Structures are given as structure tokens and as C-alpha cells.
PDB file of N, CA and C in Angstrom:
ATOM      1  N   MET A 389       0.764  -0.882  -0.146  1.00  0.00           N
ATOM      2  CA  MET A 389       0.313   0.069   0.217  1.00  0.00           C
ATOM      3  C   MET A 389       0.823   1.813  -0.193  1.00  0.00           C
ATOM      4  N   SER A 390       0.950   2.426  -1.009  1.00  0.00           N
ATOM      5  CA  SER A 390       1.780   3.194  -0.495  1.00  0.00           C
ATOM      6  C   SER A 390       1.081   4.743   0.596  1.00  0.00           C
ATOM      7  N   PHE A 391       2.215   5.611   1.281  1.00  0.00           N
ATOM      8  CA  PHE A 391       1.707   6.636   1.049  1.00  0.00           C
ATOM      9  C   PHE A 391       0.208   6.606   0.698  1.00  0.00           C
ATOM     10  N   ILE A 392       0.048   7.218  -0.475  1.00  0.00           N
ATOM     11  CA  ILE A 392      -0.631   8.493  -0.838  1.00  0.00           C
ATOM     12  C   ILE A 392      -2.260   7.410   0.173  1.00  0.00           C
ATOM     13  N   GLN A 393      -1.607   6.157  -0.303  1.00  0.00           N
ATOM     14  CA  GLN A 393      -3.512   5.201  -0.103  1.00  0.00           C
ATOM     15  C   GLN A 393      -3.679   5.192   1.607  1.00  0.00           C
ATOM     16  N   MET A 394      -2.502   5.073   1.798  1.00  0.00           N
ATOM     17  CA  MET A 394      -2.541   5.245   3.602  1.00  0.00           C
ATOM     18  C   MET A 394      -3.428   6.562   3.681  1.00  0.00           C
ATOM     19  N   ILE A 395      -3.456   7.508   3.644  1.00  0.00           N
ATOM     20  CA  ILE A 395      -3.444   8.248   4.145  1.00  0.00           C
ATOM     21  C   ILE A 395      -5.083   8.356   4.170  1.00  0.00           C
ATOM     22  N   GLU A 396      -5.166   8.477   2.359  1.00  0.00           N
ATOM     23  CA  GLU A 396      -6.222   8.173   1.563  1.00  0.00           C
ATOM     24  C   GLU A 396      -7.888   6.712   3.126  1.00  0.00           C
ATOM     25  N   GLN A 397      -7.284   6.234   2.711  1.00  0.00           N
ATOM     26  CA  GLN A 397      -7.232   5.269   4.274  1.00  0.00           C
ATOM     27  C   GLN A 397      -8.182   5.268   5.390  1.00  0.00           C
ATOM     28  N   LEU A 398      -6.735   6.513   6.302  1.00  0.00           N
ATOM     29  CA  LEU A 398      -6.725   6.463   7.305  1.00  0.00           C
ATOM     30  C   LEU A 398      -8.280   6.860   7.934  1.00  0.00           C
ATOM     31  N   GLY A 399      -8.748   8.093   7.198  1.00  0.00           N
ATOM     32  CA  GLY A 399     -10.134   9.158   7.854  1.00  0.00           C
ATOM     33  C   GLY A 399     -10.852   7.927   6.899  1.00  0.00           C
ATOM     34  N   ALA A 400     -10.859   7.710   6.665  1.00  0.00           N
ATOM     35  CA  ALA A 400     -12.788   6.364   6.911  1.00  0.00           C
ATOM     36  C   ALA A 400     -12.286   4.947   7.308  1.00  0.00           C
ATOM     37  N   ASN A 401     -10.647   4.014   7.485  1.00  0.00           N
ATOM     38  CA  ASN A 401     -11.194   3.428   8.520  1.00  0.00           C
ATOM     39  C   ASN A 401     -10.556   3.425   9.561  1.00  0.00           C
ATOM     40  N   ALA A 402     -11.134   2.626  11.032  1.00  0.00           N
ATOM     41  CA  ALA A 402     -11.365   2.582  12.113  1.00  0.00           C
ATOM     42  C   ALA A 402     -10.328   1.776  12.743  1.00  0.00           C
ATOM     43  N   ALA A 403     -10.099   0.711  11.683  1.00  0.00           N
ATOM     44  CA  ALA A 403      -9.011  -0.213  11.978  1.00  0.00           C
ATOM     45  C   ALA A 403      -8.335   0.186  12.004  1.00  0.00           C
ATOM     46  N   LEU A 404      -7.702   0.925  10.852  1.00  0.00           N
ATOM     47  CA  LEU A 404      -6.067   1.932  10.460  1.00  0.00           C
ATOM     48  C   LEU A 404      -5.698   2.462  11.248  1.00  0.00           C
ATOM     49  N   GLN A 405      -6.977   3.200  12.122  1.00  0.00           N
ATOM     50  CA  GLN A 405      -6.750   4.911  12.926  1.00  0.00           C
ATOM     51  C   GLN A 405      -6.046   3.397  13.769  1.00  0.00           C
ATOM     52  N   GLN A 406      -6.176   2.775  14.713  1.00  0.00           N
ATOM     53  CA  GLN A 406      -6.025   2.136  15.710  1.00  0.00           C
ATOM     54  C   GLN A 406      -4.936   1.421  15.770  1.00  0.00           C
ATOM     55  N   LEU A 407      -4.423   1.629  14.548  1.00  0.00           N
ATOM     56  CA  LEU A 407      -2.616   0.472  14.609  1.00  0.00           C
ATOM     57  C   LEU A 407      -1.794   2.099  15.428  1.00  0.00           C
ATOM     58  N   ASN A 408      -0.808   0.754  15.470  1.00  0.00           N
ATOM     59  CA  ASN A 408       0.537   1.452  15.841  1.00  0.00           C
ATOM     60  C   ASN A 408       1.204   1.913  14.975  1.00  0.00           C
ATOM     61  N   GLN A 409       2.142   2.952  15.691  1.00  0.00           N
ATOM     62  CA  GLN A 409       3.402   2.883  14.687  1.00  0.00           C
ATOM     63  C   GLN A 409       4.457   2.331  14.019  1.00  0.00           C
ATOM     64  N   ALA A 410       4.162   1.385  14.706  1.00  0.00           N
ATOM     65  CA  ALA A 410       5.333   0.421  13.806  1.00  0.00           C
ATOM     66  C   ALA A 410       4.408  -0.389  13.742  1.00  0.00           C
ATOM     67  N   GLN A 411       3.336  -1.061  13.311  1.00  0.00           N
ATOM     68  CA  GLN A 411       1.470  -1.590  12.775  1.00  0.00           C
ATOM     69  C   GLN A 411       1.951  -0.841  11.369  1.00  0.00           C
ATOM     70  N   LEU A 412       1.564   0.881  11.013  1.00  0.00           N
ATOM     71  CA  LEU A 412       1.647   1.675  10.418  1.00  0.00           C
ATOM     72  C   LEU A 412       2.860   1.352   9.585  1.00  0.00           C
ATOM     73  N   GLN A 413       4.372   1.432  10.331  1.00  0.00           N
ATOM     74  CA  GLN A 413       5.952   1.505   9.320  1.00  0.00           C
ATOM     75  C   GLN A 413       5.456   0.112   8.861  1.00  0.00           C
ATOM     76  N   ALA A 414       4.368  -0.888   8.988  1.00  0.00           N
ATOM     77  CA  ALA A 414       4.592  -2.246   7.997  1.00  0.00           C
ATOM     78  C   ALA A 414       3.465  -2.214   7.220  1.00  0.00           C
ATOM     79  N   LEU A 415       3.354  -1.630   6.859  1.00  0.00           N
ATOM     80  CA  LEU A 415       2.366  -2.094   5.717  1.00  0.00           C
ATOM     81  C   LEU A 415       2.773  -1.208   4.833  1.00  0.00           C
ATOM     82  N   PHE A 416       3.659  -0.071   4.828  1.00  0.00           N
ATOM     83  CA  PHE A 416       4.544   0.901   4.348  1.00  0.00           C
ATOM     84  C   PHE A 416       5.519   0.764   3.692  1.00  0.00           C
ATOM     85  N   ALA A 417       5.702   0.781   2.139  1.00  0.00           N
ATOM     86  CA  ALA A 417       7.157   0.344   1.506  1.00  0.00           C
ATOM     87  C   ALA A 417       8.456   1.302   2.069  1.00  0.00           C
ATOM     88  N   ASP A 418       9.630   0.627   2.148  1.00  0.00           N
ATOM     89  CA  ASP A 418      10.997   0.967   2.734  1.00  0.00           C
ATOM     90  C   ASP A 418      10.990   2.777   1.770  1.00  0.00           C
ATOM     91  N   LYS A 419      10.492   2.869   1.045  1.00  0.00           N
ATOM     92  CA  LYS A 419      10.627   3.878   0.377  1.00  0.00           C
ATOM     93  C   LYS A 419       9.980   5.537   0.676  1.00  0.00           C
ATOM     94  N   ASP A 420       8.576   4.269   1.757  1.00  0.00           N
ATOM     95  CA  ASP A 420       7.668   5.355   2.670  1.00  0.00           C
ATOM     96  C   ASP A 420       8.469   5.776   3.465  1.00  0.00           C
ATOM     97  N   THR A 421       8.975   5.057   4.608  1.00  0.00           N
ATOM     98  CA  THR A 421       8.904   4.901   5.844  1.00  0.00           C
ATOM     99  C   THR A 421       9.538   6.550   6.224  1.00  0.00           C
ATOM    100  N   GLU A 422      10.129   7.573   5.373  1.00  0.00           N
ATOM    101  CA  GLU A 422      10.626   8.309   6.187  1.00  0.00           C
ATOM    102  C   GLU A 422       9.347   9.513   6.248  1.00  0.00           C
ATOM    103  N   THR A 423       9.111   9.822   4.952  1.00  0.00           N
ATOM    104  CA  THR A 423       7.731  10.149   4.636  1.00  0.00           C
ATOM    105  C   THR A 423       6.636  10.021   5.932  1.00  0.00           C
ATOM    106  N   LEU A 424       6.237   8.669   6.655  1.00  0.00           N
ATOM    107  CA  LEU A 424       5.940   7.888   7.510  1.00  0.00           C
ATOM    108  C   LEU A 424       6.038   8.914   8.928  1.00  0.00           C
ATOM    109  N   HIS A 425       7.382   8.780   9.473  1.00  0.00           N
ATOM    110  CA  HIS A 425       8.431   9.152  10.528  1.00  0.00           C
ATOM    111  C   HIS A 425       7.643  10.971   9.970  1.00  0.00           C
ATOM    112  N   ALA A 426       8.135  11.837   8.943  1.00  0.00           N
ATOM    113  CA  ALA A 426       7.497  12.923   9.489  1.00  0.00           C
ATOM    114  C   ALA A 426       6.673  12.728   9.491  1.00  0.00           C
ATOM    115  N   LEU A 427       5.690  12.592   9.401  1.00  0.00           N
ATOM    116  CA  LEU A 427       4.151  13.044   9.531  1.00  0.00           C
ATOM    117  C   LEU A 427       3.583  11.786  10.759  1.00  0.00           C
ATOM    118  N   LEU A 428       3.876  11.720  11.148  1.00  0.00           N
ATOM    119  CA  LEU A 428       3.861  10.977  12.702  1.00  0.00           C
ATOM    120  C   LEU A 428       5.102  12.176  13.729  1.00  0.00           C
ATOM    121  N   LYS A 429       5.770  13.094  13.311  1.00  0.00           N
ATOM    122  CA  LYS A 429       6.434  13.650  14.066  1.00  0.00           C
ATOM    123  C   LYS A 429       5.682  15.343  14.304  1.00  0.00           C
ATOM    124  N   GLY A 430       4.691  15.496  12.963  1.00  0.00           N
ATOM    125  CA  GLY A 430       4.793  16.400  12.554  1.00  0.00           C
ATOM    126  C   GLY A 430       5.324  17.566  11.898  1.00  0.00           C
ATOM    127  N   ASP A 431       6.226  17.102  11.618  1.00  0.00           N
ATOM    128  CA  ASP A 431       7.044  18.422   9.825  1.00  0.00           C
ATOM    129  C   ASP A 431       6.783  17.812   9.208  1.00  0.00           C
ATOM    130  N   ILE A 432       6.108  18.619   9.259  1.00  0.00           N
ATOM    131  CA  ILE A 432       5.122  19.774   8.134  1.00  0.00           C
ATOM    132  C   ILE A 432       6.176  19.912   6.945  1.00  0.00           C
ATOM    133  N   ASP A 433       7.058  20.701   7.394  1.00  0.00           N
ATOM    134  CA  ASP A 433       8.087  21.380   6.002  1.00  0.00           C
ATOM    135  C   ASP A 433       9.003  19.552   5.834  1.00  0.00           C
ATOM    136  N   GLY A 434       9.109  18.888   6.284  1.00  0.00           N
ATOM    137  CA  GLY A 434       9.813  17.815   5.960  1.00  0.00           C
ATOM    138  C   GLY A 434       8.644  17.198   4.829  1.00  0.00           C
ATOM    139  N   LEU A 435       7.511  17.327   5.852  1.00  0.00           N
ATOM    140  CA  LEU A 435       6.931  16.344   5.110  1.00  0.00           C
ATOM    141  C   LEU A 435       6.298  16.964   3.630  1.00  0.00           C
ATOM    142  N   SER A 436       6.811  18.400   3.373  1.00  0.00           N
ATOM    143  CA  SER A 436       6.377  19.461   2.371  1.00  0.00           C
ATOM    144  C   SER A 436       7.437  18.366   1.189  1.00  0.00           C
ATOM    145  N   ASP A 437       8.927  18.298   1.282  1.00  0.00           N
ATOM    146  CA  ASP A 437       9.940  18.180   0.511  1.00  0.00           C
ATOM    147  C   ASP A 437      10.364  16.938   0.502  1.00  0.00           C
ATOM    148  N   LEU A 438       9.447  15.679   1.040  1.00  0.00           N
ATOM    149  CA  LEU A 438       9.047  14.609   0.472  1.00  0.00           C
ATOM    150  C   LEU A 438       8.452  13.920   0.027  1.00  0.00           C
ATOM    151  N   LEU A 439       7.358  14.486  -0.627  1.00  0.00           N
ATOM    152  CA  LEU A 439       5.983  14.132  -0.851  1.00  0.00           C
ATOM    153  C   LEU A 439       6.289  15.076  -2.737  1.00  0.00           C
ATOM    154  N   LYS A 440       7.637  16.442  -2.389  1.00  0.00           N
ATOM    155  CA  LYS A 440       7.210  17.667  -3.691  1.00  0.00           C
ATOM    156  C   LYS A 440       5.702  18.292  -4.074  1.00  0.00           C
ATOM    157  N   THR A 441       5.134  18.892  -3.146  1.00  0.00           N
ATOM    158  CA  THR A 441       4.307  19.061  -2.794  1.00  0.00           C
ATOM    159  C   THR A 441       4.106  19.470  -2.134  1.00  0.00           C
ATOM    160  N   PRO A 442       3.068  21.176  -1.272  1.00  0.00           N
ATOM    161  CA  PRO A 442       2.900  21.586  -0.816  1.00  0.00           C
ATOM    162  C   PRO A 442       1.551  20.964   0.231  1.00  0.00           C
ATOM    163  N   VAL A 443       2.189  20.823   1.344  1.00  0.00           N
ATOM    164  CA  VAL A 443       1.853  20.232   3.124  1.00  0.00           C
ATOM    165  C   VAL A 443       1.230  21.439   3.685  1.00  0.00           C
ATOM    166  N   TYR A 444      -0.146  20.787   4.793  1.00  0.00           N
ATOM    167  CA  TYR A 444      -0.999  22.942   4.292  1.00  0.00           C
ATOM    168  C   TYR A 444      -1.493  21.788   6.019  1.00  0.00           C
ATOM    169  N   ARG A 445      -1.039  22.542   6.811  1.00  0.00           N
ATOM    170  CA  ARG A 445      -1.327  22.282   8.472  1.00  0.00           C
ATOM    171  C   ARG A 445      -3.517  23.385   8.898  1.00  0.00           C
ATOM    172  N   CYS A 446      -4.000  22.294   9.140  1.00  0.00           N
ATOM    173  CA  CYS A 446      -5.276  23.487   9.294  1.00  0.00           C
ATOM    174  C   CYS A 446      -5.361  23.917  11.435  1.00  0.00           C
ATOM    175  N   VAL A 447      -5.200  24.935  10.851  1.00  0.00           N
ATOM    176  CA  VAL A 447      -4.930  25.739  12.296  1.00  0.00           C
ATOM    177  C   VAL A 447      -6.554  26.352  12.728  1.00  0.00           C
ATOM    178  N   LEU A 448      -6.553  26.300  13.751  1.00  0.00           N
ATOM    179  CA  LEU A 448      -8.237  27.111  14.744  1.00  0.00           C
ATOM    180  C   LEU A 448      -7.800  28.567  14.691  1.00  0.00           C
ATOM    181  N   GLN A 449      -8.434  29.551  14.487  1.00  0.00           N
ATOM    182  CA  GLN A 449      -8.444  30.969  15.357  1.00  0.00           C
ATOM    183  C   GLN A 449      -9.146  30.998  15.938  1.00  0.00           C
ATOM    184  N   VAL A 450      -9.134  31.168  17.400  1.00  0.00           N
ATOM    185  CA  VAL A 450      -9.857  31.905  18.384  1.00  0.00           C
ATOM    186  C   VAL A 450      -8.718  33.117  18.253  1.00  0.00           C
ATOM    187  N   PRO A 451     -10.737  33.861  18.386  1.00  0.00           N
ATOM    188  CA  PRO A 451     -10.543  36.029  18.838  1.00  0.00           C
ATOM    189  C   PRO A 451     -10.635  35.346  20.036  1.00  0.00           C
ATOM    190  N   PRO A 452      -9.258  36.286  19.949  1.00  0.00           N
ATOM    191  CA  PRO A 452      -8.754  36.687  21.458  1.00  0.00           C
ATOM    192  C   PRO A 452      -9.777  37.189  22.486  1.00  0.00           C
ATOM    193  N   GLU A 453     -10.855  37.570  22.372  1.00  0.00           N
ATOM    194  CA  GLU A 453     -11.562  38.175  23.273  1.00  0.00           C
ATOM    195  C   GLU A 453     -12.432  37.018  23.671  1.00  0.00           C
ATOM    196  N   GLN A 454     -12.746  35.901  22.978  1.00  0.00           N
ATOM    197  CA  GLN A 454     -13.304  34.393  22.815  1.00  0.00           C
ATOM    198  C   GLN A 454     -12.449  33.136  23.599  1.00  0.00           C
ATOM    199  N   GLN A 455     -11.170  33.568  23.151  1.00  0.00           N
ATOM    200  CA  GLN A 455     -10.520  32.783  24.763  1.00  0.00           C
ATOM    201  C   GLN A 455     -10.272  32.213  26.567  1.00  0.00           C
ATOM    202  N   ASP A 456     -10.489  32.895  26.948  1.00  0.00           N
ATOM    203  CA  ASP A 456     -11.694  32.496  28.462  1.00  0.00           C
ATOM    204  C   ASP A 456     -12.852  32.466  28.309  1.00  0.00           C
ATOM    205  N   GLU A 457     -12.918  33.090  27.954  1.00  0.00           N
ATOM    206  CA  GLU A 457     -15.219  32.415  27.822  1.00  0.00           C
ATOM    207  C   GLU A 457     -15.840  31.266  27.203  1.00  0.00           C
ATOM    208  N   GLN A 458     -16.513  31.085  27.663  1.00  0.00           N
ATOM    209  CA  GLN A 458     -17.159  30.029  26.357  1.00  0.00           C
ATOM    210  C   GLN A 458     -18.375  30.718  26.863  1.00  0.00           C
ATOM    211  N   PRO A 459     -18.781  30.744  25.475  1.00  0.00           N
ATOM    212  CA  PRO A 459     -19.922  31.371  24.862  1.00  0.00           C
ATOM    213  C   PRO A 459     -21.052  30.458  24.493  1.00  0.00           C
ATOM    214  N   ALA A 460     -22.408  30.852  25.557  1.00  0.00           N
ATOM    215  CA  ALA A 460     -23.431  31.274  25.803  1.00  0.00           C
ATOM    216  C   ALA A 460     -24.820  30.142  24.211  1.00  0.00           C
ATOM    217  N   GLU A 461     -24.513  30.222  23.198  1.00  0.00           N
ATOM    218  CA  GLU A 461     -25.367  30.192  22.404  1.00  0.00           C
ATOM    219  C   GLU A 461     -23.927  30.202  21.662  1.00  0.00           C
ATOM    220  N   GLU A 462     -24.489  29.436  20.117  1.00  0.00           N
ATOM    221  CA  GLU A 462     -23.208  29.462  19.280  1.00  0.00           C
ATOM    222  C   GLU A 462     -23.991  29.670  18.341  1.00  0.00           C
ATOM    223  N   ASP A 463     -23.379  30.531  17.320  1.00  0.00           N
ATOM    224  CA  ASP A 463     -24.885  30.526  16.036  1.00  0.00           C
ATOM    225  C   ASP A 463     -23.041  31.407  15.235  1.00  0.00           C
ATOM    226  N   GLU A 464     -22.593  31.506  14.131  1.00  0.00           N
ATOM    227  CA  GLU A 464     -21.953  31.983  12.825  1.00  0.00           C
ATOM    228  C   GLU A 464     -20.859  32.731  12.934  1.00  0.00           C
ATOM    229  N   LYS A 465     -20.713  34.287  13.914  1.00  0.00           N
ATOM    230  CA  LYS A 465     -19.877  34.747  14.034  1.00  0.00           C
ATOM    231  C   LYS A 465     -19.753  34.642  15.223  1.00  0.00           C
ATOM    232  N   SER A 466     -19.974  33.756  16.252  1.00  0.00           N
ATOM    233  CA  SER A 466     -19.096  32.993  17.248  1.00  0.00           C
ATOM    234  C   SER A 466     -18.230  31.951  17.248  1.00  0.00           C
ATOM    235  N   LYS A 467     -18.405  31.199  16.376  1.00  0.00           N
ATOM    236  CA  LYS A 467     -17.737  30.119  15.623  1.00  0.00           C
ATOM    237  C   LYS A 467     -16.482  30.497  15.460  1.00  0.00           C
ATOM    238  N   PRO A 468     -15.200  29.882  16.075  1.00  0.00           N
ATOM    239  CA  PRO A 468     -13.950  30.129  16.036  1.00  0.00           C
ATOM    240  C   PRO A 468     -13.239  29.162  14.117  1.00  0.00           C
ATOM    241  N   GLN A 469     -12.316  30.535  13.638  1.00  0.00           N
ATOM    242  CA  GLN A 469     -12.677  30.466  12.174  1.00  0.00           C
ATOM    243  C   GLN A 469     -11.235  29.451  12.008  1.00  0.00           C
ATOM    244  N   GLN A 470     -11.558  28.513  11.210  1.00  0.00           N
ATOM    245  CA  GLN A 470     -11.061  27.493  10.448  1.00  0.00           C
ATOM    246  C   GLN A 470     -10.312  27.792   9.118  1.00  0.00           C
ATOM    247  N   SER A 471      -9.386  27.702   9.056  1.00  0.00           N
ATOM    248  CA  SER A 471      -8.368  27.727   7.869  1.00  0.00           C
ATOM    249  C   SER A 471      -7.444  27.589   7.235  1.00  0.00           C
ATOM    250  N   ALA A 472      -6.320  26.658   6.534  1.00  0.00           N
ATOM    251  CA  ALA A 472      -5.244  25.602   6.008  1.00  0.00           C
ATOM    252  C   ALA A 472      -4.774  26.618   5.420  1.00  0.00           C
ATOM    253  N   VAL A 473      -3.057  27.340   6.271  1.00  0.00           N
ATOM    254  CA  VAL A 473      -2.190  27.418   6.147  1.00  0.00           C
ATOM    255  C   VAL A 473      -0.976  27.022   5.189  1.00  0.00           C
ATOM    256  N   LYS A 474      -0.621  27.322   4.147  1.00  0.00           N
ATOM    257  CA  LYS A 474       1.036  26.764   4.098  1.00  0.00           C
ATOM    258  C   LYS A 474       1.680  27.211   5.061  1.00  0.00           C
ATOM    259  N   LEU A 475       2.793  26.359   5.744  1.00  0.00           N
ATOM    260  CA  LEU A 475       3.729  26.309   6.774  1.00  0.00           C
ATOM    261  C   LEU A 475       5.318  26.870   5.818  1.00  0.00           C
ATOM    262  N   GLN A 476       6.242  27.797   6.435  1.00  0.00           N
ATOM    263  CA  GLN A 476       7.014  27.462   5.649  1.00  0.00           C
ATOM    264  C   GLN A 476       8.334  27.738   6.608  1.00  0.00           C
TER     265      GLN A 476
END
């Protein structure tokens, strides 16, 4: 199974999500081992270099005035804004 196929399956396959690091590594080809290590360590820059394509991390931004308080009601204006950013 290739690295890309594994990533596609991780989101939809509960059995794959329960595997530990050693079990996941056993599913990868040798050339994908470095890529898996970068992914597991959260090394976005290294992962981008290995895949030769930009990798984005989802960032959750909460307005400063809402960081310490719990909103009583949720509406579109009070929800945290979510965006994808390319780390350089």
C-alpha cells in the first residue's frame, strides 16, 4: 500500500486508525518510511519536501476575546474560524 493510499484510508477506516506506529510502518514500502516518520512527528516542512508538494496544516483561530470565555449560544459569528495555511 502506498503512502498516499494509506492517508486516504486513514480518514475512512477505523481499523487503520487503531494501529500503532510499528504496525503502520509495516504497511508501507521502504521508500515511504521517511515520509511516515515526518508525518508522525508533525514535521510539515519535511513532509512537504519528501512529497514534493505543499502540505497544509489546519489551524484553528479563536478571537482573543473568546479565548477565556465559553459562549452561551453558538452562532456563525461566534464560532472559531478554521483555515488551512502553508507553513514555510
